[in-house]
Amino acid sequence: MTLANDVDLLLQDLGVPRHLYSQGSRAVRSPLTGETIARVLDATVSSATEAIARAQHAFLEWRTIPAPQRGELVRVLGNELRSAKTALGRLVTIEAGKILSEGQGEVQEMIDICDFAVGLSRQLYGLTIASERPNHRMMEQWHPLGPVGIITSFNFPVAVWSWNAALALVCGNPVIWKPSEKTPLTALAVQALFERAAAKLDGIPAGLSAVLIGGRDAGELLVDDPRVALVSATGSIAMGRMVGPRLAARFARSILELGGNNASIVCPSADLDLAVRAIAFAAIGTAGQRCTSLRRLFVHYSIYDAFVGRLKQVYASVRIGNPLAKDDVLVGPLIDEMAFQKMQETLAEARTFGGIVFGGARVEEKQDPAAYYVTPALVEMPAQTGPVLRETFAPILYVMKYSEFDEALALHNDVPQGLSSSIFSTNMHEVEKFLSARGSDCGIANVNIGPSGAEIGGAFGGEKETGGGREAGSDSWKAYMRRVTSTINFGHDLPLAQGVRFDI
Ligand code: NAD
């Protein structure tokens, strides 16, 4: 069976009408083999405008439905995802190149955030605040915001949508999704599952969820449309630089989830067996194509040689290849040829800065000449310079030696990005300093685990050029609602705040 046949069966199983992926000008290719697996149709300006109009119409109704009833839709969606986990997870593997357990894990993450959002649908509460005026009560309420545009990256083709959509929907907002142009099939599949869920309930307005297939142009339609109240955009810093100012220009809300340059510090007191495993997963897993992938490693000089030696053994033995063709594969392909070229250019640049490169070569070329599998690269750097300061979306780990903890901490923070970070240490002085106000400047700071693989219960996002947005758990839902502060006078006098007198 060809990959295209496999995809056809999966999409039929998931309920996607065949005309949506069998014709169209945009070829969809699988990074597993490089072959074309489907053809999709891009949204046009008029179809996008129509989808936004339908979302706006749906909003007027959806915002009046009690939040726990909105949660019921997300509960049913979560059940659809449970039933479809195997098929959708396999489609993620085929379209994004993740190993099978990561494809399944991504769908599990969708199920988890649906469960979270169902509970949240009964907890969208505001505060009651002590008023300074007698016979007055002050309170805040949270109301739905309006249509939410969701722009997503290729590397988490479905989970990122669900982090946003599950929350946006219980908060009373329709969603319009512009998935990565590299992964439109998983988006069509999720939309079909959404429609299945909506059809099982009465009173779900039409147009509550829509997908706009296409590239940057389609994303810009969401960014520029005044009816789209919030745009949550996940992708590169370059994308954020374009999208952020355009949203700000029309005073729209934004959640920006951009690139990272994540680091770990390995201290002399660390459990090194644990640290090797955690670092291998964080740096090599998903072929280095997670926003939270480990890219910089600071190792204390006293353990450096032994520790880096152990890491190299792991690097040399990790199983790489097509997860559908080989058993026990831990590392799949890079997304495309351009990612491979960028990786090679970056390694060449690292050498010019004195980097000693271990790994990084193309493999599996004979079996799959149009796919790009690489051995992960470990680069010993004399200093944090050149390519170490930016994110290259590939499995490159820069390793640097340190002697003083404060020096490592300063270097850790001395990059423009601020997504995720971790420390391996059993010394409470180091650990607590790392987590303190003068410690890691990232949105995520972990202890004795790597920087990647977040759970949905916490707020996810990062600082500095990572964009400042927060998604998923904790109180991230507040970004999807508007806050109203109300003061109610239940007396017969009119005392003014701050003791102001205005006697007429
Ligand atoms: P990308 O920036 O190339 O594309 C991301 C999305 O933005 C795509 O849907 C693309 O079509 C769209 N887009 C690009 N330019 C646009 C514009 N001007 N207007 C509107 N939409 C536009 O990113 P990618 O290669 O798909 O993903 C990898 C990047 O995403 C990495 O930098 C990674 O760190 C980042 N990422 C960040 C997070 C996070 O939560 N912080 C999560 C996943 C990925």
Tab-separated table of N, CA and C in Angstrom, residues 223-224 242-252:
chain	number	residue	atom	x	y	z
A	223	VAL	N	-5.353	37.988	10.411
A	223	VAL	CA	-4.650	39.029	11.170
A	223	VAL	C	-5.273	40.410	10.918
A	224	ASP	N	-5.702	40.645	9.702
A	224	ASP	CA	-6.154	42.000	9.333
A	224	ASP	C	-7.661	42.225	9.472
A	242	MET	N	6.073	39.864	11.958
A	242	MET	CA	5.135	40.396	10.955
A	242	MET	C	3.732	40.525	11.542
A	243	VAL	N	3.326	39.498	12.277
A	243	VAL	CA	1.948	39.433	12.753
A	243	VAL	C	1.699	40.396	13.937
A	244	GLY	N	2.651	40.442	14.875
A	244	GLY	CA	2.457	41.239	16.093
A	244	GLY	C	2.107	42.697	15.808
A	245	PRO	N	2.937	43.422	15.027
A	245	PRO	CA	2.639	44.840	14.784
A	245	PRO	C	1.333	45.057	14.020
A	246	ARG	N	0.974	44.115	13.139
A	246	ARG	CA	-0.284	44.291	12.382
A	246	ARG	C	-1.479	44.172	13.316
A	247	LEU	N	-1.400	43.247	14.262
A	247	LEU	CA	-2.498	43.113	15.222
A	247	LEU	C	-2.543	44.331	16.139
A	248	ALA	N	-1.364	44.775	16.550
A	248	ALA	CA	-1.317	45.943	17.432
A	248	ALA	C	-1.891	47.168	16.727
A	249	ALA	N	-1.647	47.266	15.416
A	249	ALA	CA	-2.109	48.442	14.666
A	249	ALA	C	-3.628	48.557	14.687
A	250	ARG	N	-4.313	47.405	14.779
A	250	ARG	CA	-5.784	47.521	14.865
A	250	ARG	C	-6.270	47.242	16.296
A	251	PHE	N	-5.366	47.295	17.259
A	251	PHE	CA	-5.672	47.100	18.678
A	251	PHE	C	-6.349	45.760	18.940
A	252	ALA	N	-5.990	44.755	18.161
A	252	ALA	CA	-6.560	43.421	18.385
A	252	ALA	C	-5.770	42.729	19.488
